[in-house]
Coordinates of C-alpha atoms in Angstrom, one line a residue:
M1 CA 0.1 0.2 0.1
A2 CA 1.2 3.3 -0.7
V3 CA 1.9 5.7 1.7
T4 CA 0.8 9.1 1.1
D5 CA 2.6 12.6 2.3
D6 CA -0.4 12.9 4.8
Q7 CA 0.3 9.6 6.0
A8 CA 2.9 9.2 9.2
T9 CA 5.4 6.7 8.8
P10 CA 5.9 4.9 12.2
L11 CA 9.5 4.9 13.7
K12 CA 11.0 1.3 13.9
Q13 CA 11.7 1.1 17.7
R14 CA 15.0 0.6 18.7
P15 CA 15.0 -2.4 21.1
T16 CA 16.4 -0.7 24.6
P17 CA 19.9 -2.6 25.7
P18 CA 19.9 -4.6 28.9
L19 CA 21.2 -2.4 31.7
R20 CA 24.9 -3.3 32.2
L21 CA 28.0 -2.3 34.1
G22 CA 29.3 1.4 32.9
L23 CA 32.8 2.2 31.6
S24 CA 33.2 3.6 35.4
G25 CA 31.9 0.3 37.1
K26 CA 34.5 -1.4 34.9
L27 CA 37.0 0.7 35.4
L28 CA 36.7 0.6 39.6
L29 CA 36.6 -2.7 40.0
L30 CA 39.5 -3.1 37.7
T31 CA 41.4 -1.1 39.6
I32 CA 40.8 -2.7 42.9
P33 CA 42.0 -5.6 42.2
L34 CA 44.7 -4.9 40.6
V35 CA 45.9 -2.6 43.1
M36 CA 45.7 -5.8 45.6
I37 CA 47.5 -7.4 43.5
A38 CA 50.4 -4.7 43.9
G39 CA 49.7 -4.9 47.6
L40 CA 50.5 -8.8 47.8
L41 CA 53.4 -8.7 45.7
I42 CA 54.6 -6.0 48.3
Y43 CA 53.6 -8.5 51.1
V44 CA 55.3 -11.6 50.2
P45 CA 59.0 -10.3 50.6
A46 CA 58.2 -8.1 53.3
I47 CA 57.0 -11.3 56.0
A48 CA 59.6 -12.8 54.7
N49 CA 61.4 -10.2 55.7
F50 CA 60.1 -9.9 58.9
R51 CA 61.4 -13.1 60.0
M52 CA 64.1 -12.9 58.7
N53 CA 64.9 -9.6 61.3
R54 CA 63.5 -11.3 63.9
L55 CA 65.5 -14.1 63.8
N56 CA 68.3 -12.0 63.3
D57 CA 67.8 -10.1 66.6
R58 CA 67.8 -13.3 68.5
L59 CA 70.8 -13.8 67.6
A60 CA 72.1 -10.3 68.2
A61 CA 70.9 -10.9 71.9
A62 CA 72.2 -14.6 71.9
N63 CA 75.6 -12.9 71.0
T64 CA 75.1 -10.5 73.7
A65 CA 74.3 -13.5 76.1
A66 CA 77.5 -15.3 74.8
L67 CA 79.6 -12.3 75.8
V68 CA 78.2 -12.4 79.5
L69 CA 77.9 -15.8 79.7
D70 CA 81.8 -16.5 78.7
A71 CA 82.6 -13.5 80.9
A72 CA 82.1 -15.3 83.7
P73 CA 85.0 -16.7 85.8
S74 CA 85.7 -20.5 84.8
G75 CA 82.2 -20.4 83.2
M76 CA 80.4 -20.9 86.0
V77 CA 77.0 -19.1 85.5
P78 CA 74.5 -19.7 88.4
D79 CA 71.3 -21.6 86.9
S80 CA 69.0 -18.9 88.2
L81 CA 71.1 -16.1 86.2
A82 CA 71.1 -18.2 82.9
R83 CA 67.2 -18.6 83.1
Q84 CA 66.8 -15.1 83.3
I85 CA 69.3 -14.1 80.7
L86 CA 67.6 -16.6 78.3
T87 CA 64.1 -15.6 79.3
S88 CA 65.4 -11.6 78.4
I89 CA 66.4 -12.9 75.0
G90 CA 63.6 -15.9 74.2
A91 CA 65.4 -18.1 74.0
R92 CA 65.9 -22.0 75.3
A93 CA 69.4 -22.5 74.9
V94 CA 72.7 -20.0 73.6
A95 CA 75.9 -22.4 71.5
I96 CA 79.4 -21.2 70.6
K97 CA 81.3 -22.8 68.6
M98 CA 85.3 -22.0 69.2
G99 CA 87.5 -24.4 66.7
Q100 CA 86.6 -28.0 67.3
Q101 CA 85.3 -27.6 70.2
R102 CA 81.1 -26.3 70.5
R103 CA 80.1 -24.6 73.8
L104 CA 76.9 -24.7 75.5
L105 CA 76.9 -21.4 77.8
A106 CA 73.2 -21.9 79.0
S107 CA 70.1 -23.9 78.6
A108 CA 66.5 -23.7 80.2
D109 CA 64.3 -26.7 79.2
L110 CA 65.6 -28.2 75.9
P111 CA 63.6 -30.6 74.0
A112 CA 64.2 -33.8 73.2
A113 CA 64.5 -33.0 69.4
I114 CA 64.9 -29.8 67.4
D115 CA 61.8 -29.3 64.6
H116 CA 63.8 -26.7 62.5
D117 CA 66.7 -25.3 61.3
V118 CA 68.0 -22.8 60.0
D119 CA 71.5 -21.3 58.6
M120 CA 71.4 -17.6 58.5
R121 CA 74.6 -17.8 56.6
T122 CA 73.2 -19.3 53.6
M123 CA 69.8 -18.1 53.4
T124 CA 68.5 -17.1 50.4
V125 CA 65.2 -15.2 48.9
W126 CA 63.6 -17.8 47.7
S127 CA 64.1 -20.1 51.2
A128 CA 63.5 -16.7 53.2
I129 CA 60.1 -16.6 51.5
V130 CA 59.1 -20.5 51.5
D131 CA 59.9 -20.6 54.9
A132 CA 58.1 -17.7 56.3
F133 CA 55.1 -19.7 54.6
E134 CA 55.5 -22.7 55.7
L135 CA 56.1 -21.2 59.1
M136 CA 52.8 -19.7 59.6
L137 CA 51.2 -22.3 58.3
E138 CA 52.3 -25.0 61.1
H139 CA 50.3 -25.3 64.1
G140 CA 51.9 -26.7 67.5
D141 CA 54.8 -25.3 70.0
Q142 CA 57.8 -26.4 67.5
T143 CA 61.3 -25.4 68.5
I144 CA 63.9 -23.9 66.2
R145 CA 68.0 -23.5 66.1
V146 CA 69.1 -20.4 64.4
V147 CA 73.1 -20.9 63.3
G148 CA 74.6 -17.2 62.7
P149 CA 77.8 -15.6 62.2
A150 CA 79.5 -14.7 65.8
P151 CA 81.9 -11.9 67.3
G152 CA 85.9 -12.6 68.3
Q153 CA 87.7 -15.6 67.2
A154 CA 84.3 -18.2 67.5
Q155 CA 82.9 -19.5 64.2
F156 CA 78.9 -19.6 64.6
I157 CA 76.5 -19.3 67.2
E158 CA 73.4 -21.2 67.7
V159 CA 70.3 -20.1 69.2
V160 CA 67.4 -22.4 70.1
I161 CA 63.7 -20.7 70.4
D162 CA 60.3 -21.3 70.5
E163 CA 58.3 -20.8 66.9
K164 CA 55.0 -20.0 68.5
P165 CA 56.2 -16.6 69.5
L166 CA 57.6 -15.8 66.2
R167 CA 54.5 -17.1 64.7
Q168 CA 51.9 -14.9 66.6
A169 CA 54.5 -11.8 66.0
M170 CA 54.3 -12.5 62.2
Y171 CA 50.2 -12.8 62.0
R172 CA 50.4 -9.6 64.0
F173 CA 52.8 -7.5 61.5
S174 CA 50.6 -9.6 58.4
R175 CA 47.1 -8.2 59.9
N176 CA 49.1 -4.9 60.1
V177 CA 50.4 -5.0 56.3
L178 CA 47.0 -5.8 55.4
V179 CA 44.9 -2.8 57.1
V180 CA 47.5 -0.6 55.8
A181 CA 47.2 -2.3 52.3
L182 CA 43.5 -1.9 52.3
L183 CA 43.8 1.7 53.0
I184 CA 46.4 2.0 50.7
A185 CA 44.1 0.5 48.0
G186 CA 41.2 2.3 48.8
L187 CA 42.9 5.2 48.3
T188 CA 45.2 4.6 45.4
A189 CA 42.2 3.0 43.7
G190 CA 40.1 6.2 44.6
L191 CA 42.4 8.2 42.9
V192 CA 43.3 6.1 39.6
Y193 CA 39.5 6.0 39.3
L194 CA 39.4 9.9 39.9
A195 CA 42.1 10.8 37.5
L196 CA 41.2 8.0 34.8
H197 CA 37.2 8.9 34.9
Y198 CA 38.1 12.8 34.2
L199 CA 40.9 12.3 31.5
F200 CA 39.0 9.4 29.8
V201 CA 35.7 7.9 31.3
R202 CA 34.4 11.8 31.1
P203 CA 35.1 12.4 27.6
M204 CA 33.9 9.0 26.2
R205 CA 30.6 9.9 27.8
R206 CA 30.6 13.2 26.0
L207 CA 31.9 11.1 22.9
T208 CA 28.8 8.8 23.4
A209 CA 26.4 11.2 24.3
S210 CA 26.7 12.9 21.4
L211 CA 26.6 9.9 19.0
V212 CA 23.8 9.2 20.9
G213 CA 22.3 12.6 20.3
F214 CA 23.5 13.0 16.3
H215 CA 21.3 9.3 15.8
E216 CA 18.3 11.1 17.1
N217 CA 18.5 13.9 14.7
P218 CA 21.4 14.0 11.9
E219 CA 19.9 16.8 10.1
S220 CA 20.6 19.5 13.4
S221 CA 23.3 20.8 13.4
A222 CA 23.2 21.7 17.3
R223 CA 23.8 18.0 17.5
I224 CA 27.0 18.6 16.5
I225 CA 29.9 17.8 18.6
V226 CA 31.9 21.2 20.0
P227 CA 35.6 19.7 20.0
S228 CA 37.6 20.2 23.3
Q229 CA 41.5 21.9 22.7
R230 CA 42.8 18.6 23.8
G231 CA 45.7 17.1 21.8
D232 CA 45.7 13.3 22.6
E233 CA 44.0 10.8 21.4
I234 CA 40.1 11.8 22.6
G235 CA 41.0 15.1 20.9
V236 CA 41.5 13.8 17.9
A237 CA 38.5 11.7 18.1
E238 CA 36.3 14.7 19.0
R239 CA 37.8 16.8 16.0
E240 CA 36.9 14.0 13.5
L241 CA 33.7 13.3 14.8
S242 CA 32.6 17.3 14.5
D243 CA 34.2 17.4 11.2
M244 CA 32.2 13.7 10.3
Q245 CA 29.0 15.3 12.0
R246 CA 29.5 18.6 9.7
D247 CA 30.4 16.6 6.7
L248 CA 26.7 14.4 7.3
V249 CA 24.1 16.9 8.1
S250 CA 25.3 19.3 4.8
M251 CA 25.0 15.5 2.9
L252 CA 21.8 14.7 4.5
H253 CA 20.7 18.5 3.8
Q254 CA 21.7 18.3 0.6
K255 CA 20.0 15.3 -0.4
S256 CA 16.9 16.5 1.4
R257 CA 17.0 19.2 -1.3
L258 CA 17.2 16.7 -4.0
A259 CA 14.5 14.4 -2.6
A260 CA 11.9 18.0 -2.8
L261 CA 13.3 18.8 -5.7
G262 CA 13.1 15.2 -7.3
L263 CA 9.4 15.5 -6.3
A264 CA 8.8 19.3 -7.5
V265 CA 10.0 18.5 -10.4
S266 CA 8.1 14.8 -11.5
K267 CA 5.2 17.0 -10.3
I268 CA 6.3 19.9 -12.6
N269 CA 6.8 17.5 -15.2
H270 CA 3.8 16.2 -15.2
D271 CA 2.2 19.4 -16.2
L272 CA 4.6 20.5 -17.9
R273 CA 4.4 17.4 -20.9
N274 CA 1.2 18.0 -21.5
L275 CA 2.1 22.0 -22.1
L276 CA 4.3 21.1 -24.8
A277 CA 2.1 18.1 -26.5
S278 CA -0.1 20.9 -26.7
S279 CA 2.4 23.4 -27.7
Q280 CA 3.5 20.7 -30.1
L281 CA 0.1 20.1 -31.5
L282 CA -0.1 24.6 -32.6
S283 CA 4.0 24.1 -33.8
D284 CA 2.5 21.2 -36.3
Q285 CA -0.6 23.7 -37.8
L286 CA 2.6 26.8 -37.8
A287 CA 4.6 24.5 -39.7
S288 CA 2.0 24.6 -42.3
V289 CA 1.9 28.0 -42.9
P290 CA 3.6 29.2 -46.1
D291 CA 5.3 31.9 -44.7
P292 CA 9.8 31.7 -45.4
R293 CA 10.8 32.4 -42.2
V294 CA 8.4 30.3 -40.3
Q295 CA 9.2 27.3 -42.7
R296 CA 12.5 28.2 -41.8
F297 CA 12.2 28.4 -37.8
A298 CA 9.3 25.5 -37.7
P299 CA 11.4 23.0 -37.8
K300 CA 13.8 23.7 -35.3
L301 CA 10.7 24.9 -33.0
L302 CA 9.4 21.5 -33.5
R303 CA 12.8 19.8 -32.5
S304 CA 13.1 21.7 -29.1
L305 CA 10.1 20.9 -28.5
E306 CA 10.5 17.2 -28.9
R307 CA 13.5 16.9 -27.1
A308 CA 11.6 18.7 -24.0
I309 CA 8.6 16.4 -24.3
A310 CA 11.6 13.6 -24.3
F311 CA 13.3 14.5 -21.5
C312 CA 10.1 15.4 -19.5
Q313 CA 9.0 11.5 -20.2
S314 CA 12.5 10.3 -19.2
T315 CA 12.1 12.1 -16.3
L316 CA 9.0 10.7 -15.2
S317 CA 10.0 7.3 -16.3
Y318 CA 13.1 7.1 -13.9
G319 CA 11.0 8.9 -11.2
R320 CA 14.3 10.9 -10.7
A321 CA 16.7 13.1 -13.2
Q322 CA 19.1 9.8 -14.4
E323 CA 20.0 10.5 -17.5
A324 CA 19.8 7.6 -19.9
A325 CA 22.6 6.3 -22.0
P326 CA 24.3 7.8 -24.7
D327 CA 22.8 7.2 -28.3
R328 CA 26.0 7.4 -29.8
R329 CA 26.6 8.5 -33.9
V330 CA 29.2 10.2 -35.4
M331 CA 28.2 13.6 -36.4
L332 CA 29.1 17.2 -37.5
V333 CA 30.2 19.5 -34.5
E334 CA 29.7 22.8 -36.8
P335 CA 26.0 22.0 -37.6
A336 CA 25.3 20.9 -33.4
V337 CA 27.3 24.4 -32.8
A338 CA 25.3 26.8 -35.1
E339 CA 22.1 25.4 -33.2
V340 CA 23.6 26.0 -30.0
R341 CA 23.7 29.6 -31.3
E342 CA 20.8 29.8 -32.2
S343 CA 18.8 28.1 -29.3
A344 CA 20.8 30.8 -26.9
G345 CA 19.6 33.5 -28.9
L346 CA 23.2 34.3 -29.7
A347 CA 22.2 34.8 -33.6
T348 CA 20.6 38.0 -33.8
D349 CA 22.5 39.6 -30.2
A350 CA 25.0 41.7 -31.9
S351 CA 26.3 42.8 -28.0
I352 CA 28.2 39.5 -27.7
T353 CA 30.4 38.5 -30.5
W354 CA 30.2 35.1 -31.0
I355 CA 33.6 33.2 -32.8
S356 CA 33.2 30.0 -34.0
A357 CA 36.6 28.2 -34.8
I358 CA 35.9 24.7 -35.7
E359 CA 38.3 22.2 -37.8
R360 CA 36.1 22.0 -41.5
G361 CA 34.7 18.6 -41.4
L362 CA 35.6 17.7 -37.5
T363 CA 33.0 14.7 -36.4
I364 CA 32.4 13.5 -32.8
D365 CA 31.1 10.0 -31.4
A366 CA 28.3 11.2 -29.3
D367 CA 24.5 11.1 -28.2
P368 CA 23.5 14.1 -30.6
D369 CA 20.8 15.3 -28.1
Q370 CA 23.0 15.3 -24.9
L371 CA 26.2 16.9 -26.6
F372 CA 23.3 19.6 -27.8
R373 CA 22.5 20.0 -24.1
V374 CA 26.0 20.0 -22.8
L375 CA 27.1 23.2 -25.3
L376 CA 24.2 24.6 -24.3
N377 CA 24.4 24.7 -20.4
L378 CA 28.0 26.1 -21.2
V379 CA 27.0 29.0 -23.7
R380 CA 24.4 29.9 -21.5
N381 CA 26.7 30.2 -18.1
A382 CA 28.9 32.0 -20.8
V383 CA 26.3 34.7 -21.5
Q384 CA 25.2 35.1 -18.2
A385 CA 29.1 35.5 -16.8
L386 CA 29.1 38.4 -20.0
E387 CA 25.9 40.1 -18.6
S388 CA 27.0 40.5 -14.9
H389 CA 29.8 42.5 -16.0
P390 CA 28.5 44.6 -18.8
D391 CA 31.1 47.1 -18.7
A392 CA 33.9 44.6 -20.1
S393 CA 35.7 46.1 -22.8
T394 CA 35.0 43.4 -24.9
M395 CA 32.2 40.4 -24.4
Q396 CA 32.9 37.4 -26.7
I397 CA 31.9 33.9 -26.5
R398 CA 34.7 31.3 -28.1
I399 CA 33.8 27.9 -29.0
T400 CA 36.6 25.6 -30.6
G401 CA 37.1 21.9 -31.9
R402 CA 39.7 20.0 -32.9
R403 CA 40.6 16.2 -32.8
E404 CA 44.1 14.8 -31.3
G405 CA 44.3 11.2 -32.6
T406 CA 41.1 9.3 -31.6
V407 CA 39.7 12.4 -29.2
A408 CA 37.4 15.3 -30.2
I409 CA 37.9 18.3 -28.2
I410 CA 35.8 21.6 -27.7
E411 CA 36.5 24.4 -25.4
V412 CA 33.6 27.1 -24.7
S413 CA 35.4 30.0 -23.5
D414 CA 34.3 33.7 -22.9
T415 CA 35.9 37.1 -21.8
G416 CA 33.9 37.6 -18.4
P417 CA 35.1 37.3 -14.9
G418 CA 36.0 34.0 -14.6
V419 CA 35.1 31.3 -11.8
P420 CA 35.9 32.4 -8.6
A421 CA 38.1 30.3 -6.5
K422 CA 35.8 29.4 -3.7
A423 CA 33.7 27.6 -6.2
R424 CA 36.5 25.5 -8.4
E425 CA 36.6 23.3 -5.8
H426 CA 33.1 21.7 -5.9
L427 CA 32.6 23.2 -9.4
F428 CA 31.0 20.0 -11.2
E429 CA 29.3 19.6 -8.3
A430 CA 25.1 20.0 -8.2
F431 CA 23.9 23.2 -6.3
Q432 CA 27.6 24.0 -4.9
T433 CA 28.7 26.5 -7.9
S434 CA 25.5 28.9 -8.6
G435 CA 26.6 32.1 -8.4
R436 CA 23.2 34.3 -9.3
P437 CA 20.7 34.5 -7.9
G438 CA 18.0 32.4 -9.1
G439 CA 20.0 29.6 -10.4
S440 CA 20.1 26.1 -9.1
G441 CA 23.8 25.4 -10.0
L442 CA 22.7 22.3 -11.7
G443 CA 24.5 23.5 -15.0
L444 CA 28.2 22.0 -14.9
A445 CA 26.8 19.2 -12.9
I446 CA 24.5 17.8 -15.7
A447 CA 27.3 18.2 -18.3
A448 CA 29.8 16.8 -16.1
E449 CA 27.2 13.5 -15.8
L450 CA 26.5 13.4 -19.7
I451 CA 30.1 13.6 -20.5
R452 CA 31.0 10.8 -17.9
A453 CA 28.6 8.8 -19.8
H454 CA 30.7 9.1 -22.7
G455 CA 33.6 8.3 -21.4
G456 CA 35.1 11.3 -21.8
A457 CA 35.7 14.1 -19.5
I458 CA 35.1 18.4 -18.8
H459 CA 37.2 20.0 -16.6
L460 CA 38.4 24.1 -16.6
V461 CA 41.1 25.1 -18.4
E462 CA 44.1 27.2 -16.1
G463 CA 45.4 30.3 -16.9
T464 CA 43.1 32.0 -19.5
I465 CA 41.5 35.1 -19.8
G466 CA 37.4 34.8 -17.9
A467 CA 36.5 31.0 -18.3
T468 CA 37.9 27.8 -20.4
F469 CA 35.8 24.6 -20.4
R470 CA 37.7 21.9 -22.2
I471 CA 35.4 19.0 -23.2
S472 CA 37.2 15.5 -24.2
I473 CA 35.7 12.7 -26.0
P474 CA 37.3 9.8 -27.2
D475 CA 35.7 8.0 -30.2
R476 CA 34.1 4.1 -29.3
P477 CA 37.0 1.0 -30.1
V478 CA 35.7 -0.2 -33.5
E479 CA 36.2 -4.3 -34.1
L480 CA 38.0 -5.0 -36.7
L481 CA 36.1 -7.4 -38.3
S482 CA 33.2 -5.6 -38.5
V483 CA 34.8 -3.1 -40.5
R484 CA 36.5 -5.7 -42.6
N485 CA 32.6 -6.8 -43.1
E486 CA 31.6 -3.3 -44.1
R487 CA 34.7 -2.7 -46.6
A488 CA 33.8 -5.9 -48.4
R489 CA 29.9 -5.2 -48.9
A490 CA 30.7 -1.7 -50.0

């Protein structure tokens, strides 16, 4: 069922996307575990270092106790004093090796067997980390024998300590580190989140909002994003998006204008075709008048009406101004140029000098009607350019034609003011180059389309007085077999 202009076309509803975590939430969820991982990487060597420091402290205290015990007369220390010294350093026994002799300086409540041996002289980083976590995972009150360097002439010193107090101290240290890590992680995550939010998330939200708003009304210039002065990739994206939106708005406005123009042309052509058909009937009757002047101009008038009716019919048939494929044939250029001069009204206009410099017998392989339309558009543009500057000393239109190999070249030039520099960039685009009131800017666009359909080219020649347009149309390739057959038949 056809939809008229008065009927509303229902808009297709876009499906509502499910609610998902936004970019800010994803950024926060990503930042917190990364900070926690960084804290864990800091905690692992920290707990190993804490254990080593505690063991070194016990060795240092044992060294001090060894000096006191060794200084006693004949090495005799009362048991009560020895217990006090061992309790103060948190050890069960202290021994020292001098030469080949190991000497137990003091002991109290020694267990039957030592559970773990730790040699601080050969401790590596990896073994320190592994031993620290093994200690934290164990249970019970086990004992550790710690061996370390001794002062003076002694080779090493040994101290036996309980494992439980060290484990509890490591638990307290881990708890403190965890609290500090959580505070640092929260603070760092907040700062990183705020920094990334203001640097990246907010500009991305702005880009997203601009895209959504522009999608709702792509023809509104108010929805074009105003780029910031940022010099990074987001600033580049904003500027490129702004340029793209401006180009798209301009293109949509042009498309809307073309659509409205196409509808108007279709409506006008519908009635214009009937009027031209009536004029054609009157012209047929006019052709029967015996006046010589009437007999001279009547065929040209009929030909012009036939062209107008055919063009209106093709526009209505296609529903848009789509040019039909050219019906090419080899034709003489000079008669076509003379017809253009008469149709443009320059045969009787003495104010504009007409110069035709066409090579004698010059032919061109083109559609006669389409070539006529191209030349007529260029000549009318030249006339309008000259009439807009009537104070020019010389008002002249010159048409030249020549052949370069298999290419026919026609030039249309005038002595007017020329083409403005700002119009040259879009010279052959529709609605871009009209410089006079009431002009549509379609003449050069139509001419370029017709010439391209012939496989040729049209361009503005630089460095000339006024404006000079050069048309180049190559001949169609001819099959050698068909030429031989024609010659044989001849």
